[in-house]
């Protein structure tokens, strides 16, 4: 009642003082129908204490029964509702907090789209691609920033996609787009940062300079973006984000051209890309990234030549990978190239060590993660390989090869819904080998003819380089039980093996 403390204290003291006299009084006296009498004056046959006691017992039993009913009702009816309400409130609070944290973190995410080539002759696409890729690579190293992978970002090149749909597809809150105009030695780079949820332009700037200034222009753009997104730069990033690795602009241009061929996996032009990188190294022998990219090219070169360079490729991979790491110990690509090359030659322990080194140096390197994933799956480590594929797709969600491999894994696991979903994404990305995965989906739906056609399309070209054009169809039909096709396919294989190929 809001009374002072001394009143409550006084009441307790009075009750304590009165407790002993009350006990004595109850012991000495008895309440009878004739009034209050001393216990010694009441004859036993006149005492009503037994009846009173029985009534008291019944009352106590009734009270206990009511108490038990209440506790049971509380335990089995009210308590679960209270707990459910508490769990709901707590879960909502946790979810709200996680959502706020995720939203805060997601604000610091970006996709760098391929810059448009606005040069007079539109012949500098490799250069405009290179500019955006260098900016992307510099931002990837910023710990406080999530950056969508190159393949996923560049998949929107030349498409008039809505910024909001790009943000949703790549899971980023911001997009950097721009253009490059190169004319002679003059360069103009225009860049703009756009918020994906509403298309609002957060920042835009135009940078003019000479080719000699191109590295500085990239640095200014990267620094402006990190400043606008309020990310925390650490260590040397505070003073320098873009690590180009050469001051020779001609060597850099050759590197960009070779990189464009490598990124598109234009196997027919790999020899040309290798010559470009050799020239870049001749211009700047200390160009670590040129050595590194050359090692990566050599590691997959024989796959695009029908195995003709298989025996000579590994020493070249090892040489350029070693030289790259001597010049720049922080590069992950040389070790990824070694891992791929060793794996092709069934030197699996060396491949494992190389991939471990690559991922230790840069756990976010998309190529290293993907090549490592395929290596694990091909050697029977399906669960670990699948996890590595998931990491790859988290970094680069629209990487066609990773989509195809993950889709195949889903199909093998019996998850046809997700398998079909990722297969569709791989198909939309233009993956030429998607039939190798689609064939399993076709068979799962009971369409054998479609399965044969899908497999034949998937095998054509790359997988049948050393065979005549009809081989893909023969191999596909033989896989699905055509005895005549199998006989012809075996004849082709035996004829090939008779040449004693090294790959």
C-alpha positions as a printed Julia matrix, in Angstrom:
503×3 Matrix{Float64}:
   0.0     0.0     0.0
   3.02    2.29   -0.16
   3.29    2.34    3.67
   6.63    3.11    5.3
   8.98    0.2     6.07
   8.5     0.55    9.86
   4.8    -0.42    9.58
   5.58   -3.75    7.9
   8.33   -4.38   10.45
   5.95   -3.61   13.34
   3.26   -5.98   12.04
   5.77   -8.85   11.76
   7.02   -8.2    15.31
   3.46   -8.16   16.71
   2.64  -11.43   14.93
   5.8   -12.99   16.35
   4.99  -11.79   19.85
   1.41  -13.08   19.61
   2.35  -16.49   18.16
   3.32  -18.19   21.47
   0.26  -16.95   23.49
  -2.0   -18.03   20.59
  -0.45  -21.52   20.59
  -0.84  -21.8    24.39
  -4.42  -20.53   24.27
  -5.33  -23.04   21.55
  -3.78  -25.83   23.64
  -5.52  -24.92   26.9
  -9.0   -23.98   25.64
 -11.58  -25.69   23.44
 -14.45  -24.18   21.52
 -17.68  -26.08   22.39
 -21.37  -25.59   21.43
 -21.76  -23.98   24.88
 -18.9   -21.58   24.31
 -15.22  -21.45   25.16
 -14.13  -23.78   28.0
 -10.88  -25.02   29.49
  -9.87  -28.27   27.87
  -9.73  -30.04   31.3
 -13.4   -29.1    32.01
 -14.75  -30.76   28.85
 -15.72  -34.42   29.15
 -14.4   -36.63   26.31
 -17.94  -37.61   25.23
 -18.88  -33.91   25.03
 -15.78  -32.89   22.99
 -16.35  -31.96   19.38
 -12.59  -31.97   18.58
 -12.75  -35.32   16.65
 -15.55  -34.0    14.41
 -13.7   -30.75   13.95
 -10.52  -32.64   13.11
 -12.33  -34.77   10.52
 -13.86  -31.67    8.94
 -10.41  -30.09    8.94
  -8.94  -33.21    7.31
 -11.61  -33.16    4.62
 -11.0   -29.47    4.06
  -7.24  -30.01    3.81
  -7.74  -32.96    1.4
 -10.07  -30.85   -0.73
  -7.55  -28.01   -0.76
  -4.75  -30.42   -1.7
  -6.91  -31.85   -4.49
  -7.64  -28.37   -5.8
  -3.94  -27.53   -5.59
  -3.0   -30.68   -7.53
  -5.62  -29.93  -10.18
  -4.31  -26.38  -10.49
  -0.66  -27.49  -10.71
  -1.54  -30.14  -13.31
  -3.5   -27.57  -15.34
  -0.63  -25.14  -15.04
   2.01  -27.71  -16.03
   0.21  -29.28  -18.97
  -1.9   -26.4   -20.27
  -0.67  -23.01  -19.13
   3.1   -23.69  -18.93
   3.46  -24.89  -22.56
   1.62  -21.8   -23.73
   3.85  -19.57  -21.61
   6.96  -21.37  -22.89
   5.76  -21.17  -26.48
   5.08  -17.47  -26.06
   8.5   -16.98  -24.46
  10.23  -18.96  -27.23
   8.33  -16.98  -29.84
   9.29  -13.67  -28.31
  12.91  -14.75  -27.81
  13.18  -16.19  -31.32
  11.68  -13.06  -32.81
  14.14  -10.94  -30.86
  17.05  -13.11  -32.05
  15.78  -13.06  -35.63
  15.3    -9.31  -35.52
  18.81   -8.85  -34.2
  20.23  -11.23  -36.84
  18.24   -9.47  -39.55
  19.57   -6.09  -38.42
  23.11   -7.47  -38.33
  22.69   -9.13  -41.74
  21.24   -5.95  -43.2
  24.12   -3.96  -41.77
  26.65   -6.44  -43.16
  24.87   -6.68  -46.51
  25.11   -2.93  -46.95
  28.86   -3.53  -47.29
  28.55   -5.75  -50.35
  29.21   -4.97  -53.98
  29.34   -6.38  -57.49
  31.74   -4.84  -60.0
  30.17   -5.12  -63.45
  32.26   -5.21  -66.62
  33.0    -1.66  -67.7
  31.74   -0.73  -71.15
  34.27   -0.06  -73.91
  33.54    3.42  -75.28
  36.76    3.7   -77.28
  36.3     5.11  -80.79
  36.81    1.75  -82.54
  35.31   -0.36  -79.75
  38.49   -2.47  -79.87
  39.61   -2.04  -76.27
  37.24   -4.48  -74.59
  40.13   -6.38  -73.02
  41.28   -3.1   -71.48
  37.87   -2.08  -70.12
  37.36   -5.6   -68.75
  40.79   -5.42  -67.19
  40.06   -2.12  -65.48
  36.92   -3.44  -63.8
  38.62   -6.73  -62.91
  41.56   -4.96  -61.28
  39.17   -2.85  -59.19
  37.23   -6.02  -58.26
  40.43   -7.82  -57.26
  41.49   -4.92  -55.06
  38.1    -4.82  -53.3
  38.1    -8.6   -52.74
  41.06   -8.18  -50.41
  39.15   -5.77  -48.16
  38.14   -7.84  -45.13
  35.1    -5.72  -44.27
  33.55   -5.99  -47.75
  31.66   -8.77  -49.54
  32.41   -8.78  -53.27
  30.59  -10.91  -55.86
  32.89  -13.07  -57.99
  34.11  -11.94  -61.38
  32.26  -14.54  -63.44
  28.94  -13.77  -61.8
  29.4   -10.01  -62.14
  30.58  -10.22  -65.75
  27.67  -12.52  -66.69
  25.51   -9.38  -67.01
  27.86   -7.88  -69.58
  26.0    -6.52  -72.6
  22.61   -7.16  -71.0
  20.21   -4.4   -70.14
  19.33   -5.9   -66.76
  17.58   -3.93  -64.04
  19.94   -3.03  -61.19
  17.49   -4.43  -58.62
  17.43   -7.85  -60.31
  21.24   -7.87  -60.51
  21.47   -7.13  -56.8
  19.01   -9.93  -56.01
  20.79  -12.45  -58.26
  24.22  -11.69  -56.78
  23.1   -11.0   -53.22
  24.71   -7.55  -53.02
  23.47   -4.17  -51.86
  25.58   -2.12  -54.27
  26.76   -2.29  -57.87
  29.69   -0.52  -59.48
  29.33    0.07  -63.19
  31.26    2.26  -65.54
  32.95    2.78  -68.87
  36.43    3.16  -70.29
  37.4     5.33  -73.24
  40.93    4.74  -74.49
  42.3     6.75  -77.38
  46.01    6.62  -77.98
  47.7     7.23  -74.65
  44.68    9.01  -73.2
  42.27    7.21  -70.86
  38.93    8.3   -69.41
  37.29    6.1   -66.78
  33.77    6.83  -65.58
  32.47    4.94  -62.56
  29.24    5.08  -60.58
  28.14    3.32  -57.42
  24.44    2.38  -57.36
  22.31    1.04  -54.5
  20.48   -2.03  -55.75
  17.33   -1.84  -53.61
  16.15    1.4   -55.22
  18.6     2.22  -58.02
  19.83    5.32  -56.17
  23.21    6.65  -57.36
  25.41    6.91  -54.29
  28.46    8.26  -56.08
  29.83    8.87  -59.56
  33.08   10.29  -60.87
  35.04   10.65  -64.09
  38.81   10.19  -64.12
  41.08   11.4   -66.94
  44.71   10.52  -67.41
  47.42    8.91  -69.54
  48.17    5.2   -69.78
  50.96    5.8   -67.3
  48.31    6.97  -64.82
  46.02    3.96  -65.22
  47.13    2.24  -62.02
  46.62    5.44  -60.04
  43.15    5.87  -61.55
  42.21    2.34  -60.43
  43.5     3.09  -56.94
  41.47    6.3   -56.68
  38.29    4.52  -57.72
  38.84    1.66  -55.26
  39.59    4.06  -52.41
  36.49    6.13  -53.22
  34.28    3.04  -53.08
  35.61    1.79  -49.74
  35.19    5.28  -48.35
  31.62    5.52  -49.55
  30.72    2.1   -48.12
  32.53    2.93  -44.87
  34.55   -0.27  -44.75
  37.6    -0.62  -42.55
  40.91   -0.87  -44.36
  43.69   -2.76  -42.63
  47.47   -2.81  -42.91
  48.88   -1.68  -46.23
  45.34   -1.28  -47.63
  45.21    2.06  -45.86
  47.82    3.36  -48.26
  47.38    1.08  -51.29
  44.54   -1.16  -52.5
  45.38   -1.94  -56.13
  48.39   -4.25  -56.46
  49.15   -4.36  -60.19
  52.71   -5.64  -59.9
  54.34   -3.8   -62.79
  55.04   -0.25  -63.87
  55.37   -1.24  -67.51
  52.1    -0.34  -69.24
  52.87   -2.43  -72.34
  53.49   -5.52  -70.21
  50.28   -4.78  -68.34
  48.28   -4.49  -71.59
  49.64   -7.87  -72.76
  48.71   -9.39  -69.4
  45.15   -8.07  -69.71
  44.77   -9.46  -73.24
  46.05  -12.9   -72.19
  43.81  -12.83  -69.12
  40.76  -12.1   -71.27
  41.5   -15.23  -73.35
  42.07  -17.32  -70.21
  38.88  -16.1   -68.52
  36.8   -16.98  -71.57
  38.6   -20.34  -71.85
  39.22  -19.76  -75.56
  41.27  -22.92  -75.97
  41.99  -22.23  -79.63
  43.75  -18.99  -78.59
  45.67  -20.34  -75.6
  48.93  -20.47  -77.56
  48.42  -16.8   -78.45
  47.8   -15.94  -74.77
  50.95  -17.8   -73.75
  53.01  -15.78  -76.25
  51.52  -12.55  -74.89
  52.54  -13.45  -71.34
  56.03  -14.41  -72.46
  56.38  -10.98  -74.08
  55.09   -9.32  -70.9
  57.74  -11.16  -68.86
  60.42  -10.16  -71.36
  59.4    -6.51  -70.87
  59.3    -6.9   -67.08
  61.07  -10.05  -65.78
  59.85   -9.25  -62.27
  56.17   -9.3   -63.22
  54.93  -11.93  -60.75
  51.32  -11.97  -61.93
  52.38  -12.66  -65.53
  54.34  -15.7   -64.32
  51.38  -16.75  -62.21
  48.85  -16.46  -65.06
  51.25  -18.35  -67.35
  51.39  -21.2   -64.82
  47.57  -21.28  -64.74
  47.38  -21.35  -68.54
  49.88  -24.18  -68.82
  48.03  -26.16  -66.12
  44.9   -26.46  -68.33
  46.53  -26.1   -71.77
  46.64  -29.81  -72.61
  42.89  -30.09  -71.9
  42.26  -27.89  -74.93
  44.82  -29.51  -77.25
  43.71  -33.13  -76.98
  46.59  -33.89  -74.6
  49.34  -32.96  -77.07
  51.09  -30.74  -74.51
  50.58  -33.08  -71.56
  54.2   -34.19  -71.07
  55.7   -30.71  -71.51
  53.17  -28.72  -69.49
  54.03  -29.74  -65.91
  57.67  -28.54  -65.92
  56.46  -25.19  -67.29
  53.75  -24.95  -64.64
  56.29  -25.69  -61.91
  58.83  -23.2   -63.29
  56.45  -20.26  -63.61
  54.64  -21.04  -60.35
  57.94  -21.12  -58.49
  59.11  -17.89  -60.14
  55.8   -16.16  -59.32
  55.98  -17.09  -55.64
  59.61  -15.98  -55.46
  58.55  -12.56  -56.74
  55.31  -12.33  -54.72
  54.83  -14.82  -51.88
  51.23  -13.68  -51.33
  49.88  -14.99  -54.66
  47.5   -17.95  -54.39
  47.1   -18.63  -58.13
  50.5   -20.32  -58.63
  49.66  -22.96  -56.0
  46.19  -23.48  -57.49
  47.83  -24.05  -60.89
  50.19  -26.59  -59.34
  47.29  -28.33  -57.6
  45.41  -28.65  -60.88
  48.45  -29.88  -62.8
  49.45  -32.43  -60.14
  45.89  -33.7   -59.93
  45.74  -34.28  -63.71
  48.84  -36.46  -63.34
  47.43  -38.39  -60.35
  50.04  -36.95  -57.98
  47.28  -36.42  -55.45
  49.3   -35.77  -52.29
  51.26  -33.01  -54.01
  47.99  -31.61  -55.36
  46.49  -31.59  -51.88
  49.49  -29.7   -50.46
  49.37  -27.17  -53.3
  45.68  -26.46  -52.84
  46.17  -26.12  -49.08
  48.82  -23.49  -49.73
  46.61  -21.64  -52.21
  43.63  -21.52  -49.86
  45.81  -20.55  -46.9
  47.06  -17.55  -48.86
  43.65  -16.58  -50.22
  40.59  -18.49  -49.02
  38.44  -16.33  -51.3
  40.21  -17.24  -54.54
  37.39  -18.59  -56.74
  39.6   -20.61  -59.1
  41.49  -22.28  -56.25
  38.23  -23.19  -54.5
  36.67  -24.62  -57.66
  39.69  -26.62  -58.81
  40.09  -27.96  -55.28
  36.41  -28.97  -55.22
  36.66  -30.91  -58.48
  39.85  -32.58  -57.27
  38.13  -33.76  -54.09
  35.1   -35.11  -55.95
  37.2   -36.87  -58.59
  39.18  -38.65  -55.87
  36.11  -39.81  -53.96
  35.84  -37.13  -51.26
  32.28  -36.27  -52.26
  31.14  -34.59  -49.04
  34.24  -32.4   -48.77
  34.11  -31.62  -52.48
  30.46  -30.62  -52.27
  31.24  -28.29  -49.37
  34.04  -26.75  -51.45
  31.6   -26.28  -54.34
  29.21  -24.51  -51.98
  32.03  -22.19  -50.88
  32.84  -21.51  -54.54
  29.23  -20.6   -55.33
  29.05  -18.4   -52.23
  31.98  -16.45  -53.71
  30.82  -16.55  -57.33
  27.13  -17.58  -57.43
  26.82  -17.73  -61.23
  30.1   -19.53  -62.04
  28.89  -21.88  -64.82
  31.24  -24.79  -64.14
  30.53  -24.74  -60.4
  26.79  -24.63  -61.1
  27.08  -27.69  -63.35
  29.14  -29.7   -60.86
  26.85  -28.81  -57.96
  23.76  -29.63  -60.03
  25.2   -33.06  -60.84
  25.85  -33.68  -57.16
  22.26  -32.78  -56.33
  21.03  -35.25  -58.95
  23.29  -38.01  -57.62
  21.9   -37.31  -54.14
  18.36  -37.65  -55.47
  17.53  -33.95  -55.03
  16.14  -33.42  -58.53
  14.47  -30.11  -57.72
  17.72  -28.35  -56.78
  19.59  -30.22  -59.49
  17.21  -28.89  -62.13
  17.34  -25.38  -60.67
  21.15  -25.16  -60.84
  21.26  -26.93  -64.21
  18.93  -24.26  -65.57
  21.25  -21.53  -64.27
  24.25  -23.28  -65.87
  22.35  -23.49  -69.17
  21.38  -19.8   -69.02
  25.04  -18.91  -68.48
  25.87  -20.57  -71.81
  27.79  -23.55  -70.43
  28.57  -25.8   -73.41
  28.96  -29.01  -71.4
  25.69  -28.75  -69.48
  24.37  -31.86  -71.25
  26.66  -34.02  -69.1
  24.55  -33.09  -66.1
  21.24  -32.7   -67.93
  21.4   -36.3   -69.11
  20.89  -37.55  -65.55
  17.85  -35.35  -65.09
  16.4   -36.6   -68.38
  16.81  -40.21  -67.3
  15.34  -39.47  -63.88
  12.2   -38.24  -65.65
  12.16  -41.37  -67.84
  13.06  -39.68  -71.16
  15.83  -41.89  -72.57
  15.99  -40.16  -75.99
  16.42  -36.76  -74.36
  19.13  -38.24  -72.1
  21.05  -39.56  -75.14
  20.8   -36.2   -76.94
  21.88  -34.26  -73.85
  24.92  -36.47  -73.28
  25.92  -36.29  -76.96
  25.8   -32.47  -76.84
  27.79  -32.42  -73.61
  30.52  -34.7   -74.97
  30.87  -32.98  -78.35
  34.02  -30.98  -78.94
  36.07  -30.7   -75.74
  35.59  -34.31  -74.59
  36.02  -35.85  -78.04
  38.94  -33.82  -79.39
  40.85  -36.94  -80.4
  37.88  -38.66  -82.05
  35.87  -38.18  -85.26
  32.73  -35.98  -85.15
  30.32  -38.9   -84.82
  32.05  -40.15  -81.66
  29.95  -38.06  -79.24
  26.7   -39.6   -80.5
  28.13  -43.13  -80.47
  29.44  -42.75  -76.92
  26.11  -41.36  -75.7
  24.02  -44.15  -77.29
  26.37  -46.85  -76.01
  26.13  -45.49  -72.46
  22.37  -45.99  -72.62
  22.45  -49.56  -73.9
  22.71  -49.42  -77.71
  24.77  -52.55  -78.47
  25.63  -51.55  -82.05
  26.77  -48.1   -80.94
  28.83  -49.68  -78.16
  30.69  -51.89  -80.66
  31.56  -48.9   -82.84
  32.5   -46.77  -79.82
  34.86  -49.47  -78.5
  36.49  -49.67  -81.94
  37.14  -45.92  -81.86
  38.58  -46.12  -78.34
  40.84  -49.06  -79.18
  42.09  -47.29  -82.3
  42.94  -44.25  -80.2
  44.69  -46.29  -77.51
  46.75  -48.05  -80.21
  48.45  -44.7   -80.89
  49.82  -44.86  -77.31
  48.65  -41.36  -76.31
  50.3   -39.74  -73.33
  47.04  -38.2   -72.09
